[in-house]
């Protein structure tokens, strides 16, 4: 909370996506998260001398239990 009130918006980025997905999409998203994380690490390691420290967090967690049939759901 302290960082939200003490750090200017121009110095931070916070976003959220809530989605309904299937098993195939779950596996693909996990793969893409790993690829993205590795691309960020590679990019940072290729940069000039750092002048600040940032922390990046990504969470991909279920908000519901797995359902056998959610075909009636619409986004």
Short mmCIF file of C-alpha atoms in Angstrom, two decimals:
data_model
loop_
_atom_site.label_atom_id
_atom_site.label_comp_id
_atom_site.label_asym_id
_atom_site.label_seq_id
_atom_site.Cartn_x
_atom_site.Cartn_y
_atom_site.Cartn_z
CA UNK A 1 0.00 0.00 0.00
CA UNK A 2 2.79 2.39 0.86
CA UNK A 3 4.25 2.20 -2.65
CA UNK A 4 0.86 3.01 -4.17
CA UNK A 5 0.51 6.19 -2.20
CA UNK A 6 4.19 7.27 -2.17
CA UNK A 7 5.36 6.47 -5.71
CA UNK A 8 4.16 8.61 -8.60
CA UNK A 9 2.04 6.84 -11.24
CA UNK A 10 4.62 7.60 -13.91
CA UNK A 11 7.12 5.42 -12.03
CA UNK A 12 4.94 2.30 -11.70
CA UNK A 13 2.71 0.04 -13.76
CA UNK A 14 -0.05 -2.10 -12.26
CA UNK A 15 -2.57 -4.10 -14.28
CA UNK A 16 -4.91 -7.05 -13.83
CA UNK A 17 -6.71 -9.43 -16.19
CA UNK A 18 -9.45 -11.78 -14.99
CA UNK A 19 -10.40 -14.42 -17.55
CA UNK A 20 -12.20 -17.71 -18.09
CA UNK A 21 -9.91 -20.24 -19.78
CA UNK A 22 -9.65 -23.92 -20.63
CA UNK A 23 -6.81 -26.40 -19.98
CA UNK A 24 -5.15 -25.81 -23.36
CA UNK A 25 -5.16 -22.03 -22.82
CA UNK A 26 -3.81 -22.50 -19.29
CA UNK A 27 -0.80 -24.43 -20.57
CA UNK A 28 -0.15 -21.91 -23.35
CA UNK A 29 -0.38 -18.94 -20.97
CA UNK A 30 2.08 -20.57 -18.56
CA UNK A 31 4.47 -21.13 -21.48
CA UNK A 32 4.12 -17.50 -22.61
CA UNK A 33 4.73 -16.21 -19.07
CA UNK A 34 7.97 -18.19 -18.92
CA UNK A 35 9.05 -16.90 -22.34
CA UNK A 36 8.23 -13.32 -21.35
CA UNK A 37 10.12 -13.62 -18.07
CA UNK A 38 13.19 -15.00 -19.87
CA UNK A 39 13.02 -12.24 -22.51
CA UNK A 40 12.95 -9.58 -19.77
CA UNK A 41 15.95 -11.18 -18.04
CA UNK A 42 17.85 -11.28 -21.34
CA UNK A 43 16.95 -7.65 -22.13
CA UNK A 44 18.06 -6.41 -18.68
CA UNK A 45 21.33 -8.36 -18.87
CA UNK A 46 22.16 -6.66 -22.18
CA UNK A 47 21.65 -3.14 -20.80
CA UNK A 48 24.06 -0.47 -19.60
CA UNK A 49 24.93 0.09 -15.94
CA UNK A 50 21.73 0.20 -13.84
CA UNK A 51 20.68 3.31 -11.92
CA UNK A 52 17.70 1.91 -9.99
CA UNK A 53 16.13 -1.30 -8.68
CA UNK A 54 12.61 -2.44 -9.61
CA UNK A 55 10.69 -5.57 -8.71
CA UNK A 56 8.37 -7.21 -11.24
CA UNK A 57 5.66 -9.57 -10.04
CA UNK A 58 3.37 -11.79 -12.07
CA UNK A 59 0.73 -14.01 -10.54
CA UNK A 60 -1.32 -16.54 -12.45
CA UNK A 61 -3.59 -18.18 -9.92
CA UNK A 62 -7.02 -19.83 -10.08
CA UNK A 63 -9.93 -17.88 -8.61
CA UNK A 64 -12.34 -20.83 -8.87
CA UNK A 65 -12.09 -24.59 -8.74
CA UNK A 66 -11.86 -26.48 -12.02
CA UNK A 67 -15.25 -27.16 -13.61
CA UNK A 68 -16.08 -30.15 -15.83
CA UNK A 69 -18.30 -28.11 -18.15
CA UNK A 70 -18.42 -24.35 -18.28
CA UNK A 71 -19.88 -24.17 -21.80
CA UNK A 72 -22.75 -21.99 -20.61
CA UNK A 73 -20.35 -19.23 -19.53
CA UNK A 74 -19.88 -16.23 -21.76
CA UNK A 75 -17.35 -13.45 -21.55
#
